[in-house]
């Protein structure tokens, strides 16, 4: 490893080392401090033979029907865990092959759900496990069988195996101080609204859904960035930087920052020590003694920010900075041209005489 090694290569080496350590220890290693599944599972979808099967967590299985998928996408409080990406792909084939217009939008909604950074309504179990644990080197992260082998929880049926793996994926901390629960609840509500809105096509609806998707992605990325278990890894590609406060004044404080550094001047940032969180402004950047320093606004005295800065300055606790979450409000568009309503004719054009004589309309 050299000083010129690219962050992408460093991340690949970090990942390889983590998986090798899991192999040496004989069990998947903790990766994230947050659960891989944001919401409590209410059901699961898996392949039984060649048949797509839906099973509530506390009831008997049944053949999965398109009506059930539509219900799960828009229902309140539902979190249906899909076994793996292969199973989700089969659901897409089912939706695309529906002859009735009643299901015209189902494939569209499933594709949007699959494109989310992480879904609260239809999470993929193998991906939830991958975000929570480092799997041993040599095993495939997209395989239910390999995860079951790694944890030694393979059961006599897919459903029993999935129940054990869902419990493992749900393990983790949901710290109130890091606003985990609030973020997850907001994402679940937002995804439900996205699934309801994208049942219809049209430019106005598309713009509204796009706005909500931007907000959803901001919440998901923001939550993942401040995950205490991922802070050190995110330092490699600059999503997070480690800061060491130096000069603390009444309204600002100056800190040395780790490299790579991607935060922007004049933007709000999140400070976290892995247990608490505070939001401040990054006022400016400056160079001193050959290194980059950042000048931050002092956080309010009523929150945990001042104490976090004090501990980091004394060297008794680490302190990290990340971009604050930007959220649009997803306001419905009012432009009548986009809504498909009648548009008032433009009248009273001021047309030059020579242009009017050439035949241009004047009203």
CSV table of C-alpha atoms in Angstrom, one decimal:
chain,number,residue,atom,x,y,z
A,1,UNK,CA,0.0,0.0,0.0
A,2,UNK,CA,1.4,3.4,-1.0
A,3,UNK,CA,0.3,7.0,-0.4
A,4,UNK,CA,-1.1,7.1,-4.0
A,5,UNK,CA,-3.4,4.1,-3.5
A,6,UNK,CA,-6.9,5.1,-4.7
A,7,UNK,CA,-9.8,5.1,-2.2
A,8,UNK,CA,-11.5,2.5,-4.3
A,9,UNK,CA,-8.5,0.1,-4.0
A,10,UNK,CA,-8.3,0.9,-0.2
A,11,UNK,CA,-12.0,0.0,0.2
A,12,UNK,CA,-11.4,-3.3,-1.7
A,13,UNK,CA,-8.5,-4.2,0.6
A,14,UNK,CA,-10.5,-3.2,3.7
A,15,UNK,CA,-13.3,-5.5,2.5
A,16,UNK,CA,-10.9,-8.3,1.7
A,17,UNK,CA,-9.3,-8.1,5.1
A,18,UNK,CA,-12.6,-8.0,6.9
A,19,UNK,CA,-13.8,-11.1,5.1
A,20,UNK,CA,-10.6,-12.9,5.7
A,21,UNK,CA,-10.8,-12.1,9.4
A,22,UNK,CA,-14.3,-13.6,9.4
A,23,UNK,CA,-12.9,-16.7,7.8
A,24,UNK,CA,-10.2,-17.0,10.4
A,25,UNK,CA,-12.7,-16.7,13.2
A,26,UNK,CA,-15.1,-19.2,11.5
A,27,UNK,CA,-18.2,-16.9,11.8
A,28,UNK,CA,-19.5,-13.8,10.0
A,29,UNK,CA,-18.1,-10.6,11.7
A,30,UNK,CA,-20.1,-7.6,12.8
A,31,UNK,CA,-20.0,-4.9,10.1
A,32,UNK,CA,-22.7,-2.4,11.0
A,33,UNK,CA,-24.0,-1.4,14.4
A,34,UNK,CA,-27.5,-0.8,13.0
A,35,UNK,CA,-29.8,-3.7,12.1
A,36,UNK,CA,-29.8,-4.9,8.5
A,37,UNK,CA,-33.6,-4.8,8.5
A,38,UNK,CA,-34.9,-1.4,9.4
A,39,UNK,CA,-38.5,-2.6,10.4
A,40,UNK,CA,-39.8,-5.7,12.1
A,41,UNK,CA,-40.6,-8.4,9.6
A,42,UNK,CA,-44.3,-9.2,9.1
A,43,UNK,CA,-43.9,-11.8,6.4
A,44,UNK,CA,-41.6,-13.4,3.9
A,45,UNK,CA,-41.5,-14.3,0.2
A,46,UNK,CA,-39.5,-17.3,-1.1
A,47,UNK,CA,-39.4,-20.0,-3.7
A,48,UNK,CA,-40.9,-23.3,-2.8
A,49,UNK,CA,-39.8,-25.5,-5.7
A,50,UNK,CA,-40.6,-23.3,-8.7
A,51,UNK,CA,-43.5,-21.5,-7.0
A,52,UNK,CA,-43.4,-18.1,-5.4
A,53,UNK,CA,-44.7,-18.4,-1.8
A,54,UNK,CA,-45.9,-15.8,0.6
A,55,UNK,CA,-45.9,-16.5,4.4
A,56,UNK,CA,-46.8,-14.2,7.2
A,57,UNK,CA,-44.4,-14.5,10.1
A,58,UNK,CA,-47.1,-16.1,12.3
A,59,UNK,CA,-49.3,-18.0,9.8
A,60,UNK,CA,-49.3,-20.6,7.1
A,61,UNK,CA,-47.8,-20.1,3.6
A,62,UNK,CA,-49.8,-19.5,0.4
A,63,UNK,CA,-49.1,-19.1,-3.3
A,64,UNK,CA,-48.1,-15.5,-3.9
A,65,UNK,CA,-50.6,-13.6,-6.1
A,66,UNK,CA,-50.2,-10.2,-7.8
A,67,UNK,CA,-52.9,-8.7,-5.6
A,68,UNK,CA,-50.9,-9.7,-2.5
A,69,UNK,CA,-47.8,-8.0,-3.8
A,70,UNK,CA,-49.7,-4.8,-4.5
A,71,UNK,CA,-51.2,-4.9,-1.0
A,72,UNK,CA,-47.7,-5.4,0.6
A,73,UNK,CA,-46.3,-2.4,-1.3
A,74,UNK,CA,-48.9,0.0,0.0
A,75,UNK,CA,-50.1,-1.5,3.3
A,76,UNK,CA,-49.5,0.1,6.7
A,77,UNK,CA,-46.9,-1.5,8.9
A,78,UNK,CA,-45.9,-4.2,6.5
A,79,UNK,CA,-42.3,-5.4,6.0
A,80,UNK,CA,-42.1,-8.5,3.8
A,81,UNK,CA,-38.6,-10.0,3.5
A,82,UNK,CA,-37.8,-11.3,0.1
A,83,UNK,CA,-35.3,-14.2,0.2
A,84,UNK,CA,-32.8,-13.0,-2.4
A,85,UNK,CA,-32.4,-11.1,-5.6
A,86,UNK,CA,-33.4,-14.1,-7.7
A,87,UNK,CA,-36.7,-14.3,-5.9
A,88,UNK,CA,-37.4,-10.6,-6.5
A,89,UNK,CA,-36.6,-11.1,-10.2
A,90,UNK,CA,-39.3,-13.8,-10.4
A,91,UNK,CA,-41.7,-11.4,-8.8
A,92,UNK,CA,-40.9,-8.9,-11.6
A,93,UNK,CA,-41.6,-11.5,-14.2
A,94,UNK,CA,-45.0,-12.2,-12.6
A,95,UNK,CA,-45.9,-8.6,-12.6
A,96,UNK,CA,-44.8,-8.1,-16.3
A,97,UNK,CA,-46.8,-11.1,-17.5
A,98,UNK,CA,-50.1,-9.9,-16.0
A,99,UNK,CA,-52.6,-9.5,-18.9
A,100,UNK,CA,-55.0,-7.3,-16.9
A,101,UNK,CA,-54.7,-3.5,-16.9
A,102,UNK,CA,-55.3,-3.8,-13.1
A,103,UNK,CA,-51.7,-4.7,-12.7
A,104,UNK,CA,-50.2,-2.4,-15.4
A,105,UNK,CA,-48.3,-0.4,-12.7
A,106,UNK,CA,-47.2,-3.3,-10.6
A,107,UNK,CA,-44.0,-3.9,-12.5
A,108,UNK,CA,-43.2,-0.2,-12.4
A,109,UNK,CA,-43.6,-0.1,-8.6
A,110,UNK,CA,-41.5,-3.2,-8.1
A,111,UNK,CA,-38.7,-1.7,-10.2
A,112,UNK,CA,-38.8,1.6,-8.2
A,113,UNK,CA,-38.8,-0.4,-4.9
A,114,UNK,CA,-35.8,-2.4,-6.2
A,115,UNK,CA,-33.9,0.8,-7.1
A,116,UNK,CA,-34.1,2.2,-3.6
A,117,UNK,CA,-30.9,2.2,-1.5
A,118,UNK,CA,-32.8,-0.1,0.9
A,119,UNK,CA,-36.5,-0.9,0.9
A,120,UNK,CA,-38.6,-0.9,4.1
A,121,UNK,CA,-41.5,-2.7,2.4
A,122,UNK,CA,-39.7,-5.4,0.4
A,123,UNK,CA,-36.1,-5.7,1.8
A,124,UNK,CA,-33.9,-8.4,0.3
A,125,UNK,CA,-32.7,-10.8,3.1
A,126,UNK,CA,-29.2,-11.5,1.6
A,127,UNK,CA,-28.6,-7.8,1.2
A,128,UNK,CA,-29.8,-7.0,4.7
A,129,UNK,CA,-27.4,-9.6,6.0
A,130,UNK,CA,-24.5,-8.2,3.9
A,131,UNK,CA,-25.1,-4.7,5.3
A,132,UNK,CA,-25.0,-6.1,8.9
A,133,UNK,CA,-22.2,-8.7,8.7
A,134,UNK,CA,-19.0,-9.4,6.9
A,135,UNK,CA,-19.3,-12.9,5.4
A,136,UNK,CA,-16.4,-15.3,5.3
A,137,UNK,CA,-14.1,-15.1,2.3
A,138,UNK,CA,-15.0,-17.8,-0.2
A,139,UNK,CA,-18.8,-17.6,0.4
A,140,UNK,CA,-21.3,-15.7,-1.7
A,141,UNK,CA,-23.2,-12.8,-0.2
A,142,UNK,CA,-26.1,-13.3,-2.5
A,143,UNK,CA,-26.8,-16.9,-1.5
A,144,UNK,CA,-29.2,-17.8,1.3
A,145,UNK,CA,-27.5,-21.2,1.5
A,146,UNK,CA,-24.1,-19.7,2.1
A,147,UNK,CA,-25.4,-17.4,4.8
A,148,UNK,CA,-27.2,-20.3,6.5
A,149,UNK,CA,-24.0,-22.3,6.3
A,150,UNK,CA,-21.9,-19.5,7.7
A,151,UNK,CA,-24.2,-19.1,10.8
A,152,UNK,CA,-25.0,-22.9,10.9
A,153,UNK,CA,-28.7,-22.3,10.9
A,154,UNK,CA,-29.8,-24.3,7.9
A,155,UNK,CA,-33.2,-25.8,8.6
A,156,UNK,CA,-35.4,-28.5,7.0
A,157,UNK,CA,-37.2,-25.9,5.0
A,158,UNK,CA,-36.6,-22.5,3.4
A,159,UNK,CA,-39.1,-20.9,5.7
A,160,UNK,CA,-37.4,-22.2,8.9
A,161,UNK,CA,-33.9,-21.1,7.5
A,162,UNK,CA,-35.3,-17.7,6.6
A,163,UNK,CA,-36.8,-17.2,10.1
A,164,UNK,CA,-33.4,-17.8,11.7
A,165,UNK,CA,-31.6,-15.5,9.2
A,166,UNK,CA,-34.2,-12.7,9.7
A,167,UNK,CA,-33.6,-12.8,13.4
A,168,UNK,CA,-29.8,-12.4,12.7
A,169,UNK,CA,-30.4,-9.6,10.2
A,170,UNK,CA,-32.6,-7.7,12.7
A,171,UNK,CA,-29.9,-7.8,15.4
A,172,UNK,CA,-28.2,-4.4,16.1
A,173,UNK,CA,-28.6,-1.1,17.9
A,174,UNK,CA,-31.4,1.5,17.3
A,175,UNK,CA,-30.0,4.4,19.3
A,176,UNK,CA,-32.5,7.2,19.9
A,177,UNK,CA,-29.6,9.8,20.1
A,178,UNK,CA,-28.7,9.0,16.5
A,179,UNK,CA,-32.3,9.4,15.4
A,180,UNK,CA,-32.4,5.8,14.0
A,181,UNK,CA,-36.0,5.1,14.8
A,182,UNK,CA,-37.2,8.5,13.5
A,183,UNK,CA,-35.3,8.0,10.2
A,184,UNK,CA,-36.6,4.5,9.7
A,185,UNK,CA,-40.2,5.6,10.4
A,186,UNK,CA,-39.8,8.5,8.0
A,187,UNK,CA,-38.5,6.2,5.3
A,188,UNK,CA,-41.3,3.6,5.8
A,189,UNK,CA,-43.9,6.3,5.4
A,190,UNK,CA,-42.2,7.9,2.4
A,191,UNK,CA,-41.9,4.5,0.6
A,192,UNK,CA,-45.6,3.9,1.1
A,193,UNK,CA,-46.4,7.2,-0.4
A,194,UNK,CA,-44.0,6.6,-3.3
A,195,UNK,CA,-45.7,3.2,-4.0
A,196,UNK,CA,-49.1,4.8,-3.9
A,197,UNK,CA,-48.2,7.7,-6.3
A,198,UNK,CA,-46.2,5.8,-8.9
A,199,UNK,CA,-49.3,3.6,-9.7
A,200,UNK,CA,-50.1,6.3,-12.2
A,201,UNK,CA,-47.9,7.6,-15.0
A,202,UNK,CA,-47.5,11.2,-16.2
A,203,UNK,CA,-45.0,14.0,-16.0
A,204,UNK,CA,-46.5,15.6,-13.0
A,205,UNK,CA,-46.6,12.3,-11.1
A,206,UNK,CA,-43.1,11.4,-12.2
A,207,UNK,CA,-41.7,14.7,-11.0
A,208,UNK,CA,-43.4,14.3,-7.6
A,209,UNK,CA,-42.2,10.7,-7.2
A,210,UNK,CA,-38.7,11.8,-8.2
A,211,UNK,CA,-38.7,14.4,-5.5
A,212,UNK,CA,-39.7,11.8,-2.9
A,213,UNK,CA,-37.1,9.4,-4.2
A,214,UNK,CA,-34.4,12.1,-3.6
A,215,UNK,CA,-35.7,12.6,-0.1
A,216,UNK,CA,-35.7,8.9,0.6
A,217,UNK,CA,-32.2,8.4,-0.7
A,218,UNK,CA,-31.0,11.3,1.5
A,219,UNK,CA,-32.5,9.7,4.6
A,220,UNK,CA,-31.0,6.2,3.7
A,221,UNK,CA,-27.5,7.5,2.9
A,222,UNK,CA,-27.5,9.8,5.9
A,223,UNK,CA,-28.4,7.0,8.2
A,224,UNK,CA,-25.8,4.6,6.8
A,225,UNK,CA,-23.1,7.3,7.0
A,226,UNK,CA,-23.4,7.9,10.7
A,227,UNK,CA,-23.6,4.1,11.5
A,228,UNK,CA,-21.0,3.7,14.3
A,229,UNK,CA,-19.8,0.5,12.8
A,230,UNK,CA,-19.1,2.0,9.4
A,231,UNK,CA,-17.4,5.3,10.4
A,232,UNK,CA,-13.9,4.0,10.0
A,233,UNK,CA,-14.7,2.4,6.7
A,234,UNK,CA,-16.4,5.6,5.4
A,235,UNK,CA,-13.3,7.6,6.2
A,236,UNK,CA,-11.5,5.8,3.4
A,237,UNK,CA,-13.6,7.3,0.6
A,238,UNK,CA,-14.3,10.6,2.3
A,239,UNK,CA,-18.0,10.1,3.2
A,240,UNK,CA,-16.9,10.8,6.8
A,241,UNK,CA,-13.8,12.6,8.0
A,242,UNK,CA,-12.3,12.4,11.4
A,243,UNK,CA,-11.7,15.8,13.0
A,244,UNK,CA,-9.5,16.8,15.9
A,245,UNK,CA,-10.5,20.2,17.5
A,246,UNK,CA,-7.6,22.6,18.1
A,247,UNK,CA,-8.7,26.2,18.8
A,248,UNK,CA,-12.1,26.6,20.4
A,249,UNK,CA,-13.5,30.1,20.4
A,250,UNK,CA,-16.9,31.5,21.5
A,251,UNK,CA,-18.7,31.1,18.2
A,252,UNK,CA,-16.4,28.8,16.2
A,253,UNK,CA,-13.8,26.1,16.5
A,254,UNK,CA,-11.0,25.0,14.3
A,255,UNK,CA,-10.1,21.4,13.7
A,256,UNK,CA,-7.6,19.3,11.7
A,257,UNK,CA,-9.4,17.0,9.3
A,258,UNK,CA,-8.5,13.6,7.8
A,259,UNK,CA,-8.0,12.9,4.1
A,260,UNK,CA,-9.8,12.5,1.8
A,261,UNK,CA,-12.0,15.4,2.7
A,262,UNK,CA,-15.2,16.1,0.7
A,263,UNK,CA,-17.2,18.4,2.8
A,264,UNK,CA,-18.1,21.8,1.4
A,265,UNK,CA,-17.8,25.3,2.8
A,266,UNK,CA,-21.1,27.0,3.8
A,267,UNK,CA,-22.9,23.7,4.3
A,268,UNK,CA,-24.4,22.1,7.3
A,269,UNK,CA,-22.6,19.0,8.6
A,270,UNK,CA,-23.3,16.3,11.2
A,271,UNK,CA,-20.9,15.7,14.1
A,272,UNK,CA,-21.0,12.4,15.8
A,273,UNK,CA,-18.9,10.4,18.2
A,274,UNK,CA,-20.8,7.2,17.4
A,275,UNK,CA,-23.2,7.8,20.3
A,276,UNK,CA,-24.5,11.3,19.9
A,277,UNK,CA,-25.1,13.6,17.0
A,278,UNK,CA,-25.1,17.4,16.5
A,279,UNK,CA,-25.5,19.6,13.4
A,280,UNK,CA,-23.2,22.6,12.7
A,281,UNK,CA,-22.1,24.7,9.8
A,282,UNK,CA,-18.7,24.3,8.1
A,283,UNK,CA,-17.8,28.0,7.8
A,284,UNK,CA,-14.5,27.8,5.9
A,285,UNK,CA,-11.4,25.8,5.1
A,286,UNK,CA,-7.8,26.9,5.5
A,287,UNK,CA,-4.3,25.4,5.3
A,288,UNK,CA,-1.9,25.5,8.2
A,289,UNK,CA,1.5,23.9,8.6
A,290,UNK,CA,1.0,21.8,5.4
A,291,UNK,CA,-2.4,20.4,6.4
A,292,UNK,CA,-6.0,21.2,5.9
A,293,UNK,CA,-8.0,22.8,8.7
A,294,UNK,CA,-11.7,23.4,8.9
A,295,UNK,CA,-13.5,26.2,10.8
A,296,UNK,CA,-16.9,25.0,12.2
A,297,UNK,CA,-19.7,27.0,13.8
A,298,UNK,CA,-20.0,26.1,17.5
A,299,UNK,CA,-23.1,23.9,18.2
A,300,UNK,CA,-25.8,25.1,20.5
A,301,UNK,CA,-25.2,24.7,24.3
A,302,UNK,CA,-28.3,22.7,24.9
A,303,UNK,CA,-27.3,19.7,22.8
A,304,UNK,CA,-24.4,17.2,23.1
A,305,UNK,CA,-22.2,19.0,20.5
A,306,UNK,CA,-20.1,21.0,23.0
A,307,UNK,CA,-19.3,18.0,25.1
A,308,UNK,CA,-18.4,15.9,22.1
A,309,UNK,CA,-16.0,18.7,20.9
A,310,UNK,CA,-14.5,18.9,24.4
A,311,UNK,CA,-13.8,15.2,24.6
A,312,UNK,CA,-12.3,15.1,21.1
A,313,UNK,CA,-10.0,18.0,21.9
A,314,UNK,CA,-8.8,16.2,25.1
A,315,UNK,CA,-8.3,13.0,23.0
A,316,UNK,CA,-10.7,10.9,25.2
A,317,UNK,CA,-13.2,10.2,22.4
A,318,UNK,CA,-13.1,10.4,18.5
A,319,UNK,CA,-15.2,12.8,16.6
A,320,UNK,CA,-16.4,12.5,13.0
A,321,UNK,CA,-18.1,14.9,10.5
A,322,UNK,CA,-20.4,14.0,7.6
A,323,UNK,CA,-22.7,15.8,5.3
A,324,UNK,CA,-26.0,16.7,6.9
A,325,UNK,CA,-29.1,15.1,5.4
A,326,UNK,CA,-30.7,17.3,2.7
A,327,UNK,CA,-34.5,16.6,2.4
A,328,UNK,CA,-36.9,18.1,-0.1
A,329,UNK,CA,-40.5,18.2,1.0
A,330,UNK,CA,-41.9,16.5,-2.1
A,331,UNK,CA,-44.5,19.2,-2.7
A,332,UNK,CA,-47.0,18.4,-5.5
A,333,UNK,CA,-46.4,20.4,-8.7
A,334,UNK,CA,-48.9,23.1,-9.6
A,335,UNK,CA,-47.9,23.9,-13.2
A,336,UNK,CA,-51.1,23.4,-15.2
A,337,UNK,CA,-49.1,22.7,-18.4
A,338,UNK,CA,-47.7,19.6,-16.6
A,339,UNK,CA,-51.0,18.7,-15.0
A,340,UNK,CA,-52.8,18.3,-18.3
A,341,UNK,CA,-55.3,21.1,-17.8
A,342,UNK,CA,-56.2,23.7,-20.4
A,343,UNK,CA,-53.6,26.4,-20.8
A,344,UNK,CA,-54.7,30.0,-21.4
A,345,UNK,CA,-53.8,31.3,-24.8
A,346,UNK,CA,-51.1,33.9,-25.0
A,347,UNK,CA,-52.4,37.2,-26.3
A,348,UNK,CA,-51.1,40.7,-26.9
A,349,UNK,CA,-47.8,39.8,-28.5
A,350,UNK,CA,-45.6,42.8,-29.3
A,351,UNK,CA,-44.4,41.9,-32.8
A,352,UNK,CA,-42.1,44.2,-34.7
A,353,UNK,CA,-43.7,45.7,-37.9
A,354,UNK,CA,-41.3,44.0,-40.3
A,355,UNK,CA,-41.9,40.6,-38.7
A,356,UNK,CA,-45.7,41.1,-38.8
A,357,UNK,CA,-45.5,42.0,-42.5
A,358,UNK,CA,-43.6,38.7,-43.0
A,359,UNK,CA,-46.6,36.8,-41.7
A,360,UNK,CA,-46.0,36.3,-38.0
A,361,UNK,CA,-49.2,36.0,-35.8
A,362,UNK,CA,-49.9,39.0,-33.7
A,363,UNK,CA,-52.6,37.5,-31.4
